[in-house]
Amino acid sequence: MRKFATLASTLALTSAINLAYAGEVEVLHWWTSGGEAKSVGVLKEMLEAQGHSWKDFAVAGGGGESAMTVLKTRAISGNPPAAAQIKGHDIQEWADLGFLSNLNDVAKAEKWDDAVPAVVTNVMKFNGDYVAVPVNVHRVNWLWANPAVFEKAGAKIPTTMDEFFVSAEKLKAAGIIPLAHGGQAWQDATVFEAVALDILGSEDYNKAFVMHDDAVLSSDKMVEVFTVFKKMSNYIDSDSPGRDWNIATSMVINGQAGMQIMGDWAKGEFVAAGKIPGKDFVCLPAPGTDGQFTFNIDSFAMFELSNADNVKAQKALAKTILTPEFQEVFNLNKGSIPVRTDMDMSKFDSCALDSMATFKASNQSGDLVPSMAHGLATTGYVQGAIYDVVTNFFNDPDGDPKEAVTKLARVVKAAK
């Protein structure tokens, strides 16, 4: 009996210790399908293995608009989740309103500043303090191409804009849609910023879309950006309006179209279709942007909590997200690359290896630039204003590049 009593008291004590240690994190995200959901499941398991509990707060919708509406309601009522999937300038806006928690102790202990490039960590900080943790890096300025289609048309997969138009003409003559595209504002902006990166160069790209420099926004170079961008519309099919990005990707996969300019999430579509990189499809920098890297980062902002145990769980979550173990699993599923530059990349494919090599090199050369199209370069207000000008111009048969540039400079000035 004494043995049972001792065992019972030991179990009770262990349980009490676990309860004292255990906290709960409620996590708001919109990763509800495929590899993304699988990755979230791994993060949940890793947190629970540390004695904490995970409360899933998933709001479907790929762009996160629905999730942000729910978050605002919760935060205003004084009941925010522990962590929310927020990115770019929205992180600073939430921090400026006083909602976010300080993660400096975790960042210092885990040496985040050594493992993650400053251009990324700057997005995660407010007034020099960490308030969010980055999950991954997407490269946006990719060209995806079907080599069999190019061979059939006797065309070369382009590495420059001049080559793009030569190849596009050959594809068109062979009855193939040269450029798979979905006529949605964010997709138009994705192609536009790739053209801008080529023509403006990294420095002027930053001046235009990060610093909102009026001289660059109004420049002859920007007129050239709009001129080239407009010319590309001649190589898109008439069914493009409203088409989702993944449907455009499938057009390249099945040989209906030759190429697509899209971020590395497109790779997941090729892989899911059983295609092999370097054989069935190729990934190249968008024409003219070799050595440059337009980044899009997914991240979790951490909200101020009052419960001490939940704060411990929240900090454990922040720490876990940037561990090499989670970084590997998540990014293999997502098609992106780890945000840490000290990772073992042996399990990643050739596209990811190219992406990581360029990520590191561009960080040194000044060619690592934030995506305007995906909310990393500027505020939502400025981004929305640019979207309007870009997509209206692209869809107007009589659109004038000089007029578009005048409008662009005006709306950016008004929105910033």
PDB file of C-alpha atoms in Angstrom, residues 127-313:
ATOM      1  CA  ASN A 127      11.823  50.503 -32.478  1.00  0.00           C
ATOM      2  CA  GLY A 128      14.627  47.933 -32.410  1.00  0.00           C
ATOM      3  CA  ASP A 129      12.671  45.337 -30.396  1.00  0.00           C
ATOM      4  CA  TYR A 130      11.582  41.945 -31.738  1.00  0.00           C
ATOM      5  CA  VAL A 131       7.768  41.660 -31.772  1.00  0.00           C
ATOM      6  CA  ALA A 132       7.390  38.937 -34.430  1.00  0.00           C
ATOM      7  CA  VAL A 133       9.204  35.856 -35.663  1.00  0.00           C
ATOM      8  CA  PRO A 134       9.819  35.002 -39.361  1.00  0.00           C
ATOM      9  CA  VAL A 135       8.786  31.557 -40.593  1.00  0.00           C
ATOM     10  CA  ASN A 136      10.162  31.371 -44.127  1.00  0.00           C
ATOM     11  CA  VAL A 137      11.333  33.247 -47.195  1.00  0.00           C
ATOM     12  CA  HIS A 138       9.611  33.098 -50.562  1.00  0.00           C
ATOM     13  CA  ARG A 139      11.449  34.289 -53.650  1.00  0.00           C
ATOM     14  CA  VAL A 140       8.928  36.109 -55.827  1.00  0.00           C
ATOM     15  CA  ASN A 141      10.972  36.907 -58.966  1.00  0.00           C
ATOM     16  CA  TRP A 142      10.922  33.422 -60.503  1.00  0.00           C
ATOM     17  CA  LEU A 143      10.213  32.337 -64.074  1.00  0.00           C
ATOM     18  CA  TRP A 144       8.709  28.830 -64.355  1.00  0.00           C
ATOM     19  CA  ALA A 145       8.991  27.207 -67.771  1.00  0.00           C
ATOM     20  CA  ASN A 146       8.109  23.969 -69.544  1.00  0.00           C
ATOM     21  CA  PRO A 147      11.264  22.994 -71.519  1.00  0.00           C
ATOM     22  CA  ALA A 148       9.396  20.537 -73.803  1.00  0.00           C
ATOM     23  CA  VAL A 149       7.130  23.357 -74.996  1.00  0.00           C
ATOM     24  CA  PHE A 150      10.097  25.623 -75.763  1.00  0.00           C
ATOM     25  CA  GLU A 151      11.830  22.802 -77.650  1.00  0.00           C
ATOM     26  CA  LYS A 152       8.686  22.186 -79.698  1.00  0.00           C
ATOM     27  CA  ALA A 153       8.538  25.878 -80.667  1.00  0.00           C
ATOM     28  CA  GLY A 154      12.287  26.112 -81.324  1.00  0.00           C
ATOM     29  CA  ALA A 155      12.531  28.815 -78.669  1.00  0.00           C
ATOM     30  CA  LYS A 156      15.041  29.536 -75.925  1.00  0.00           C
ATOM     31  CA  ILE A 157      13.950  29.873 -72.289  1.00  0.00           C
ATOM     32  CA  PRO A 158      14.626  33.589 -71.711  1.00  0.00           C
ATOM     33  CA  THR A 159      17.089  35.089 -69.256  1.00  0.00           C
ATOM     34  CA  THR A 160      16.618  38.722 -70.379  1.00  0.00           C
ATOM     35  CA  MET A 161      13.624  40.819 -71.401  1.00  0.00           C
ATOM     36  CA  ASP A 162      14.859  41.017 -75.010  1.00  0.00           C
ATOM     37  CA  GLU A 163      15.019  37.208 -75.092  1.00  0.00           C
ATOM     38  CA  PHE A 164      11.566  37.033 -73.495  1.00  0.00           C
ATOM     39  CA  PHE A 165       9.936  38.823 -76.423  1.00  0.00           C
ATOM     40  CA  VAL A 166      11.855  36.821 -79.067  1.00  0.00           C
ATOM     41  CA  SER A 167      10.831  33.533 -77.401  1.00  0.00           C
ATOM     42  CA  ALA A 168       7.260  34.717 -76.821  1.00  0.00           C
ATOM     43  CA  GLU A 169       6.871  35.396 -80.557  1.00  0.00           C
ATOM     44  CA  LYS A 170       8.092  31.880 -81.389  1.00  0.00           C
ATOM     45  CA  LEU A 171       5.748  30.292 -78.858  1.00  0.00           C
ATOM     46  CA  LYS A 172       2.834  32.332 -80.188  1.00  0.00           C
ATOM     47  CA  ALA A 173       3.630  31.284 -83.780  1.00  0.00           C
ATOM     48  CA  ALA A 174       3.581  27.646 -82.640  1.00  0.00           C
ATOM     49  CA  GLY A 175       0.073  28.067 -81.228  1.00  0.00           C
ATOM     50  CA  ILE A 176       1.217  28.072 -77.594  1.00  0.00           C
ATOM     51  CA  ILE A 177       0.248  30.722 -75.014  1.00  0.00           C
ATOM     52  CA  PRO A 178       3.619  32.341 -74.214  1.00  0.00           C
ATOM     53  CA  LEU A 179       2.857  33.631 -70.698  1.00  0.00           C
ATOM     54  CA  ALA A 180       0.409  31.946 -68.320  1.00  0.00           C
ATOM     55  CA  HIS A 181      -1.168  34.641 -66.192  1.00  0.00           C
ATOM     56  CA  GLY A 182      -4.131  35.236 -63.944  1.00  0.00           C
ATOM     57  CA  GLY A 183      -5.754  38.626 -64.371  1.00  0.00           C
ATOM     58  CA  GLN A 184      -5.929  39.575 -60.689  1.00  0.00           C
ATOM     59  CA  ALA A 185      -4.416  42.755 -59.241  1.00  0.00           C
ATOM     60  CA  TRP A 186      -1.800  40.979 -57.119  1.00  0.00           C
ATOM     61  CA  GLN A 187      -0.694  38.824 -60.073  1.00  0.00           C
ATOM     62  CA  ASP A 188      -0.415  41.887 -62.316  1.00  0.00           C
ATOM     63  CA  ALA A 189       1.690  43.532 -59.591  1.00  0.00           C
ATOM     64  CA  THR A 190       3.894  40.407 -59.325  1.00  0.00           C
ATOM     65  CA  VAL A 191       4.809  40.649 -63.016  1.00  0.00           C
ATOM     66  CA  PHE A 192       5.116  44.448 -62.824  1.00  0.00           C
ATOM     67  CA  GLU A 193       7.599  44.391 -59.941  1.00  0.00           C
ATOM     68  CA  ALA A 194       9.733  41.781 -61.776  1.00  0.00           C
ATOM     69  CA  VAL A 195       9.950  44.120 -64.776  1.00  0.00           C
ATOM     70  CA  ALA A 196      10.674  47.050 -62.448  1.00  0.00           C
ATOM     71  CA  LEU A 197      13.500  45.159 -60.724  1.00  0.00           C
ATOM     72  CA  ASP A 198      15.124  44.477 -64.099  1.00  0.00           C
ATOM     73  CA  ILE A 199      14.814  47.994 -65.509  1.00  0.00           C
ATOM     74  CA  LEU A 200      15.280  50.090 -62.358  1.00  0.00           C
ATOM     75  CA  GLY A 201      17.899  47.899 -60.665  1.00  0.00           C
ATOM     76  CA  SER A 202      17.826  47.079 -56.962  1.00  0.00           C
ATOM     77  CA  GLU A 203      18.747  50.549 -55.690  1.00  0.00           C
ATOM     78  CA  ASP A 204      16.088  52.435 -57.634  1.00  0.00           C
ATOM     79  CA  TYR A 205      13.552  49.653 -56.978  1.00  0.00           C
ATOM     80  CA  ASN A 206      14.022  50.352 -53.252  1.00  0.00           C
ATOM     81  CA  LYS A 207      13.872  54.098 -53.811  1.00  0.00           C
ATOM     82  CA  ALA A 208      10.550  53.720 -55.653  1.00  0.00           C
ATOM     83  CA  PHE A 209       8.692  51.125 -53.594  1.00  0.00           C
ATOM     84  CA  VAL A 210      10.256  51.372 -50.121  1.00  0.00           C
ATOM     85  CA  MET A 211      11.289  55.045 -49.873  1.00  0.00           C
ATOM     86  CA  HIS A 212       8.676  56.375 -52.331  1.00  0.00           C
ATOM     87  CA  ASP A 213      11.228  58.662 -53.965  1.00  0.00           C
ATOM     88  CA  ASP A 214       9.275  60.955 -56.266  1.00  0.00           C
ATOM     89  CA  ALA A 215      12.201  61.401 -58.682  1.00  0.00           C
ATOM     90  CA  VAL A 216      12.369  57.645 -59.376  1.00  0.00           C
ATOM     91  CA  LEU A 217       8.589  57.190 -59.415  1.00  0.00           C
ATOM     92  CA  SER A 218       8.329  59.950 -62.041  1.00  0.00           C
ATOM     93  CA  SER A 219      11.431  58.990 -64.022  1.00  0.00           C
ATOM     94  CA  ASP A 220      11.943  58.000 -67.661  1.00  0.00           C
ATOM     95  CA  LYS A 221      13.072  54.608 -66.342  1.00  0.00           C
ATOM     96  CA  MET A 222       9.637  54.124 -64.785  1.00  0.00           C
ATOM     97  CA  VAL A 223       8.026  55.023 -68.123  1.00  0.00           C
ATOM     98  CA  GLU A 224      10.148  52.230 -69.635  1.00  0.00           C
ATOM     99  CA  VAL A 225       8.929  49.840 -66.905  1.00  0.00           C
ATOM    100  CA  PHE A 226       5.299  50.514 -67.844  1.00  0.00           C
ATOM    101  CA  THR A 227       6.094  50.303 -71.582  1.00  0.00           C
ATOM    102  CA  VAL A 228       7.717  46.851 -71.274  1.00  0.00           C
ATOM    103  CA  PHE A 229       5.041  45.676 -68.839  1.00  0.00           C
ATOM    104  CA  LYS A 230       2.330  46.666 -71.327  1.00  0.00           C
ATOM    105  CA  LYS A 231       4.093  44.847 -74.158  1.00  0.00           C
ATOM    106  CA  MET A 232       3.901  41.619 -72.141  1.00  0.00           C
ATOM    107  CA  SER A 233       0.094  41.745 -72.223  1.00  0.00           C
ATOM    108  CA  ASN A 234       0.290  40.812 -75.932  1.00  0.00           C
ATOM    109  CA  TYR A 235       1.459  37.335 -74.922  1.00  0.00           C
ATOM    110  CA  ILE A 236      -1.305  36.493 -72.442  1.00  0.00           C
ATOM    111  CA  ASP A 237      -4.513  34.724 -73.524  1.00  0.00           C
ATOM    112  CA  SER A 238      -7.913  36.422 -73.496  1.00  0.00           C
ATOM    113  CA  ASP A 239      -9.268  34.099 -70.781  1.00  0.00           C
ATOM    114  CA  SER A 240      -6.792  35.488 -68.235  1.00  0.00           C
ATOM    115  CA  PRO A 241      -9.142  37.816 -66.239  1.00  0.00           C
ATOM    116  CA  GLY A 242     -10.006  36.391 -62.817  1.00  0.00           C
ATOM    117  CA  ARG A 243      -7.912  33.248 -63.260  1.00  0.00           C
ATOM    118  CA  ASP A 244      -6.297  31.931 -60.051  1.00  0.00           C
ATOM    119  CA  TRP A 245      -2.493  31.676 -60.021  1.00  0.00           C
ATOM    120  CA  ASN A 246      -2.484  27.880 -59.637  1.00  0.00           C
ATOM    121  CA  ILE A 247      -4.682  27.456 -62.723  1.00  0.00           C
ATOM    122  CA  ALA A 248      -2.101  29.512 -64.646  1.00  0.00           C
ATOM    123  CA  THR A 249       0.631  27.218 -63.269  1.00  0.00           C
ATOM    124  CA  SER A 250      -1.288  24.147 -64.478  1.00  0.00           C
ATOM    125  CA  MET A 251      -1.279  25.649 -67.990  1.00  0.00           C
ATOM    126  CA  VAL A 252       2.535  25.513 -67.929  1.00  0.00           C
ATOM    127  CA  ILE A 253       2.478  21.987 -66.436  1.00  0.00           C
ATOM    128  CA  ASN A 254       0.205  20.607 -69.184  1.00  0.00           C
ATOM    129  CA  GLY A 255       2.002  22.391 -72.036  1.00  0.00           C
ATOM    130  CA  GLN A 256      -0.803  24.796 -72.873  1.00  0.00           C
ATOM    131  CA  ALA A 257       1.505  27.709 -71.975  1.00  0.00           C
ATOM    132  CA  GLY A 258       5.272  28.132 -72.050  1.00  0.00           C
ATOM    133  CA  MET A 259       6.065  30.060 -68.873  1.00  0.00           C
ATOM    134  CA  GLN A 260       4.798  31.923 -65.807  1.00  0.00           C
ATOM    135  CA  ILE A 261       6.281  34.667 -63.617  1.00  0.00           C
ATOM    136  CA  MET A 262       5.292  33.701 -60.074  1.00  0.00           C
ATOM    137  CA  GLY A 263       6.725  33.169 -56.583  1.00  0.00           C
ATOM    138  CA  ASP A 264       8.160  29.844 -55.458  1.00  0.00           C
ATOM    139  CA  TRP A 265       4.814  28.619 -54.109  1.00  0.00           C
ATOM    140  CA  ALA A 266       4.200  27.665 -57.782  1.00  0.00           C
ATOM    141  CA  LYS A 267       6.781  24.904 -57.338  1.00  0.00           C
ATOM    142  CA  GLY A 268       4.335  23.020 -55.118  1.00  0.00           C
ATOM    143  CA  GLU A 269       1.956  22.667 -58.084  1.00  0.00           C
ATOM    144  CA  PHE A 270       4.661  21.142 -60.291  1.00  0.00           C
ATOM    145  CA  VAL A 271       5.809  18.767 -57.548  1.00  0.00           C
ATOM    146  CA  ALA A 272       2.209  17.739 -56.734  1.00  0.00           C
ATOM    147  CA  ALA A 273       1.786  16.873 -60.423  1.00  0.00           C
ATOM    148  CA  GLY A 274       4.794  14.539 -60.174  1.00  0.00           C
ATOM    149  CA  LYS A 275       7.100  16.828 -62.168  1.00  0.00           C
ATOM    150  CA  ILE A 276      10.858  16.914 -61.559  1.00  0.00           C
ATOM    151  CA  PRO A 277      12.767  20.223 -61.382  1.00  0.00           C
ATOM    152  CA  GLY A 278      15.443  20.550 -64.050  1.00  0.00           C
ATOM    153  CA  LYS A 279      13.739  17.923 -66.222  1.00  0.00           C
ATOM    154  CA  ASP A 280       9.973  18.502 -66.530  1.00  0.00           C
ATOM    155  CA  PHE A 281      10.148  22.156 -65.516  1.00  0.00           C
ATOM    156  CA  VAL A 282      12.827  24.761 -64.924  1.00  0.00           C
ATOM    157  CA  CYS A 283      13.053  27.610 -62.446  1.00  0.00           C
ATOM    158  CA  LEU A 284      15.011  30.665 -63.508  1.00  0.00           C
ATOM    159  CA  PRO A 285      15.160  34.232 -62.206  1.00  0.00           C
ATOM    160  CA  ALA A 286      12.529  36.421 -63.888  1.00  0.00           C
ATOM    161  CA  PRO A 287      14.078  37.900 -67.073  1.00  0.00           C
ATOM    162  CA  GLY A 288      16.892  40.327 -66.310  1.00  0.00           C
ATOM    163  CA  THR A 289      16.910  39.729 -62.534  1.00  0.00           C
ATOM    164  CA  ASP A 290      19.694  37.166 -62.147  1.00  0.00           C
ATOM    165  CA  GLY A 291      21.451  37.746 -58.828  1.00  0.00           C
ATOM    166  CA  GLN A 292      18.518  39.749 -57.466  1.00  0.00           C
ATOM    167  CA  PHE A 293      16.009  38.423 -54.947  1.00  0.00           C
ATOM    168  CA  THR A 294      12.539  39.835 -54.272  1.00  0.00           C
ATOM    169  CA  PHE A 295      11.459  38.436 -50.923  1.00  0.00           C
ATOM    170  CA  ASN A 296       8.125  37.704 -49.306  1.00  0.00           C
ATOM    171  CA  ILE A 297       8.188  36.542 -45.667  1.00  0.00           C
ATOM    172  CA  ASP A 298       5.528  34.730 -43.661  1.00  0.00           C
ATOM    173  CA  SER A 299       5.695  35.578 -39.970  1.00  0.00           C
ATOM    174  CA  PHE A 300       3.896  35.383 -36.637  1.00  0.00           C
ATOM    175  CA  ALA A 301       3.421  38.453 -34.464  1.00  0.00           C
ATOM    176  CA  MET A 302       3.172  37.783 -30.725  1.00  0.00           C
ATOM    177  CA  PHE A 303       0.435  39.615 -28.795  1.00  0.00           C
ATOM    178  CA  GLU A 304       0.667  40.895 -25.208  1.00  0.00           C
ATOM    179  CA  LEU A 305      -0.740  38.323 -22.774  1.00  0.00           C
ATOM    180  CA  SER A 306      -1.496  38.635 -19.054  1.00  0.00           C
ATOM    181  CA  ASN A 307      -1.271  34.960 -18.017  1.00  0.00           C
ATOM    182  CA  ALA A 308       2.341  34.091 -17.032  1.00  0.00           C
ATOM    183  CA  ASP A 309       2.112  30.429 -18.131  1.00  0.00           C
ATOM    184  CA  ASN A 310       0.704  31.432 -21.499  1.00  0.00           C
ATOM    185  CA  VAL A 311       3.563  33.912 -21.910  1.00  0.00           C
ATOM    186  CA  LYS A 312       6.012  31.021 -21.363  1.00  0.00           C
ATOM    187  CA  ALA A 313       4.170  28.983 -23.996  1.00  0.00           C
TER     188      ALA A 313
END
